[in-house]
XYZ file of C-alpha atoms in Angstrom:
253
model
C -11.559 21.809 -13.673
C -10.095 18.747 -12.165
C -7.326 16.936 -13.977
C -9.603 14.504 -16.055
C -11.853 17.638 -16.923
C -8.764 18.731 -18.968
C -7.972 15.770 -20.496
C -11.052 15.150 -21.495
C -11.358 19.046 -23.149
C -7.877 18.123 -24.510
C -9.148 15.014 -26.342
C -12.856 16.182 -27.051
C -10.806 19.072 -29.531
C -9.677 16.135 -31.438
C -10.383 12.324 -31.080
C -6.637 10.634 -30.542
C -5.477 9.471 -33.857
C -7.197 11.591 -36.539
C -5.383 14.399 -36.932
C -4.642 15.705 -40.555
C -0.999 15.506 -39.779
C -0.963 11.931 -39.580
C -3.390 10.505 -42.015
C -3.806 13.009 -44.714
C -7.000 15.150 -45.560
C -10.023 13.299 -45.850
C -13.792 14.190 -45.259
C -14.434 13.399 -41.474
C -16.671 10.195 -41.204
C -16.119 8.712 -44.360
C -15.221 5.643 -45.313
C -11.987 6.965 -46.153
C -10.997 8.786 -43.227
C -12.066 5.622 -41.097
C -9.437 3.365 -43.460
C -6.764 6.363 -43.244
C -6.530 6.195 -39.553
C -6.960 2.413 -39.340
C -4.121 1.779 -42.199
C -1.508 4.768 -40.151
C -2.839 3.017 -36.805
C -1.684 -0.180 -37.575
C 1.473 0.274 -39.401
C 2.442 2.508 -36.545
C 1.863 0.135 -34.091
C 1.345 -3.401 -35.598
C 2.204 -4.774 -33.003
C -1.464 -3.971 -31.588
C -3.237 -7.137 -33.006
C -0.441 -9.690 -31.332
C -1.187 -7.961 -28.218
C -4.805 -8.030 -28.240
C -5.529 -11.227 -30.715
C -8.656 -10.067 -31.209
C -10.051 -13.045 -33.489
C -9.937 -15.560 -30.249
C -12.723 -14.045 -28.286
C -15.628 -14.637 -30.333
C -19.012 -14.456 -28.709
C -17.211 -13.210 -25.758
C -18.396 -10.090 -23.758
C -15.148 -7.118 -24.130
C -15.468 -3.893 -23.037
C -12.962 -1.417 -24.266
C -12.127 1.526 -22.300
C -11.244 4.575 -24.420
C -12.979 3.754 -27.793
C -10.668 6.571 -29.333
C -11.368 7.016 -33.368
C -12.828 2.911 -32.846
C -10.097 1.089 -34.777
C -9.638 -1.822 -32.100
C -13.092 -1.460 -31.516
C -14.066 -2.271 -34.666
C -11.686 -5.548 -34.831
C -13.236 -6.582 -31.552
C -16.442 -6.148 -33.376
C -15.486 -8.025 -36.774
C -14.252 -10.532 -34.843
C -17.747 -11.959 -33.375
C -17.223 -10.236 -29.560
C -20.256 -8.944 -27.501
C -18.693 -5.283 -27.648
C -19.180 -2.692 -25.011
C -17.338 0.441 -25.108
C -16.750 3.469 -23.215
C -14.754 6.930 -22.957
C -14.003 9.823 -21.347
C -15.154 12.030 -24.480
C -18.510 12.395 -26.895
C -16.354 13.185 -29.959
C -14.725 9.769 -29.062
C -18.301 7.746 -28.702
C -19.783 9.449 -32.147
C -16.855 8.886 -33.930
C -16.865 4.957 -32.665
C -20.414 4.752 -33.342
C -20.477 6.054 -36.894
C -17.576 3.947 -37.767
C -19.452 0.714 -36.584
C -22.335 1.469 -38.513
C -20.402 2.677 -41.497
C -19.358 -1.218 -41.284
C -22.784 -2.724 -40.424
C -21.543 -3.186 -36.478
C -22.921 -1.744 -33.208
C -21.896 -1.738 -29.444
C -22.962 -0.667 -26.474
C -21.385 2.927 -26.334
C -21.162 5.551 -23.435
C -19.210 8.551 -22.695
C -18.266 7.750 -18.777
C -15.372 7.882 -16.610
C -13.747 4.721 -15.990
C -12.766 5.333 -12.441
C -16.034 4.490 -12.126
C -17.375 1.898 -14.411
C -21.129 1.374 -14.617
C -21.232 -2.186 -14.610
C -22.075 -5.017 -12.215
C -19.353 -7.061 -10.652
C -18.071 -10.081 -12.600
C -19.962 -8.854 -16.062
C -16.540 -8.759 -18.702
C -14.912 -11.600 -19.968
C -12.429 -9.256 -21.756
C -11.337 -5.480 -20.783
C -9.184 -3.936 -23.438
C -7.546 -0.702 -22.964
C -4.776 0.599 -25.277
C -3.213 3.926 -24.542
C -5.588 5.108 -21.978
C -5.047 4.311 -18.214
C -1.971 6.568 -18.050
C -4.219 9.818 -18.868
C -6.896 9.464 -15.990
C -6.120 11.159 -12.762
C -6.504 7.914 -10.272
C -4.817 5.300 -12.589
C -5.370 2.540 -9.462
C -8.959 3.289 -9.729
C -9.578 1.902 -12.853
C -7.570 -1.156 -12.180
C -9.556 -1.286 -9.047
C -12.729 -1.116 -11.315
C -11.315 -3.250 -14.152
C -11.072 -6.113 -11.638
C -14.059 -5.865 -10.163
C -16.371 -5.934 -13.777
C -14.368 -8.720 -15.038
C -15.370 -12.847 -14.336
C -13.173 -14.939 -12.651
C -11.257 -16.124 -14.641
C -11.438 -12.700 -17.020
C -8.439 -10.958 -18.672
C -7.295 -7.264 -19.096
C -5.527 -6.405 -22.389
C -3.742 -3.193 -22.886
C -0.926 -0.957 -23.200
C 0.499 1.924 -20.384
C 3.551 4.161 -20.812
C 6.983 3.386 -19.836
C 8.271 6.065 -17.955
C 12.315 4.813 -18.700
C 11.791 5.134 -22.657
C 13.476 6.998 -25.377
C 10.301 9.210 -26.119
C 10.361 10.284 -22.390
C 14.460 10.911 -22.777
C 13.761 13.042 -26.030
C 11.173 15.335 -24.072
C 13.339 15.316 -21.237
C 16.361 16.404 -23.551
C 13.821 19.640 -25.202
C 11.662 20.579 -22.224
C 14.474 19.957 -19.338
C 17.749 19.863 -20.398
C 18.179 22.469 -23.408
C 15.921 24.943 -21.632
C 18.313 24.970 -18.697
C 16.519 22.732 -16.373
C 18.174 19.034 -16.364
C 17.078 18.518 -12.365
C 13.356 18.082 -14.383
C 11.933 14.167 -13.468
C 10.881 12.136 -16.363
C 7.590 11.788 -14.139
C 7.480 15.916 -14.380
C 7.880 15.725 -18.125
C 5.617 13.283 -19.229
C 3.244 15.184 -17.000
C 3.317 18.724 -18.717
C 4.534 17.542 -22.270
C 2.957 13.976 -23.322
C -0.422 14.741 -25.027
C -3.132 15.343 -22.604
C -1.829 16.850 -19.268
C -1.313 14.880 -16.619
C 0.091 11.558 -18.409
C 1.906 9.013 -16.621
C 4.604 6.760 -17.218
C 5.131 3.803 -15.263
C 8.346 0.999 -15.061
C 7.860 -2.128 -15.324
C 7.866 -3.077 -11.580
C 5.334 -0.530 -10.808
C 3.070 -1.831 -12.998
C 3.283 -5.411 -11.363
C 2.644 -3.811 -8.051
C -0.449 -2.162 -9.856
C -1.672 -5.437 -10.777
C -0.376 -7.306 -7.945
C -4.211 -8.158 -6.774
C -4.378 -10.225 -10.119
C -3.731 -13.740 -10.568
C -1.046 -13.466 -13.431
C 0.611 -10.458 -15.456
C 2.820 -10.622 -18.360
C 4.752 -7.346 -19.610
C 6.497 -6.742 -22.926
C 8.038 -3.259 -24.169
C 7.545 -2.378 -27.674
C 9.323 0.301 -29.884
C 7.313 2.562 -31.819
C 8.113 4.865 -34.433
C 8.206 7.627 -32.184
C 10.829 5.778 -30.104
C 12.744 5.301 -33.307
C 12.409 8.474 -35.212
C 15.896 9.689 -34.552
C 17.556 6.812 -35.736
C 18.598 6.292 -39.105
C 17.215 3.077 -40.569
C 20.193 0.894 -40.570
C 20.222 1.611 -36.865
C 16.855 0.426 -35.587
C 17.315 -2.812 -35.951
C 19.480 -2.744 -32.658
C 17.779 -0.492 -30.751
C 16.380 -2.658 -27.514
C 12.873 -3.095 -27.404
C 13.129 -2.408 -23.468
C 13.850 1.256 -24.464
C 9.970 1.586 -25.757
C 7.461 3.912 -23.981
C 4.750 1.033 -24.794
C 4.122 -1.662 -22.082
C 1.998 -4.150 -23.329
C 0.027 -6.126 -20.661
C -1.766 -9.355 -20.555
C -3.291 -9.678 -16.828
C -5.530 -12.337 -15.621
C -7.670 -11.673 -12.790
């Protein structure tokens, strides 16, 4: 079983963001369930709207790589985008399909590995992927595919994990230092202990290098609840954003 098969197996078991520990107990696929998923997502990551700017791209063709539970995909549909979506798992595709139908929207959805996108060159105005590419066996292959399917002035909008971050260091303390293995690298810690096996994190410089073939690359770090959960509330406002695990990107082809 290769890495992407293991990643798929992990996320087939539970679509990202749907855990009852996060959202509470609701009937799956009900309106209340979907609304709880959305409420939690945008409370935990309120900056998604500022990064994605969903409402700016009405009528444009948008591909989302890794639709998950469909929260962001629904925002694209509500904003009037021509929506396409892929995911490595059947579970995410079905969850998103039912979610859109519940609200009267539709999208061209299919289960597919993003390392080989099933679309023509220059097909999309926007490619969007929030917290997905770093789970893949070959992130560089996905980035090359994104560049291929974007139009000449297209844009990639997304988020990848930052390796030197509060979350990564907390995992290192728990799984490295406290287990007598202080020499374990942050790369190894994220690979084995951050969600599905093989999760990666990057520095800002590494991401700039990965997107070097694009014309312009804006990268902004963001702190999350997961970064800040060990800090008292009065101290959180003083924690530098640069320590956050999220690196948000807006990249022009």
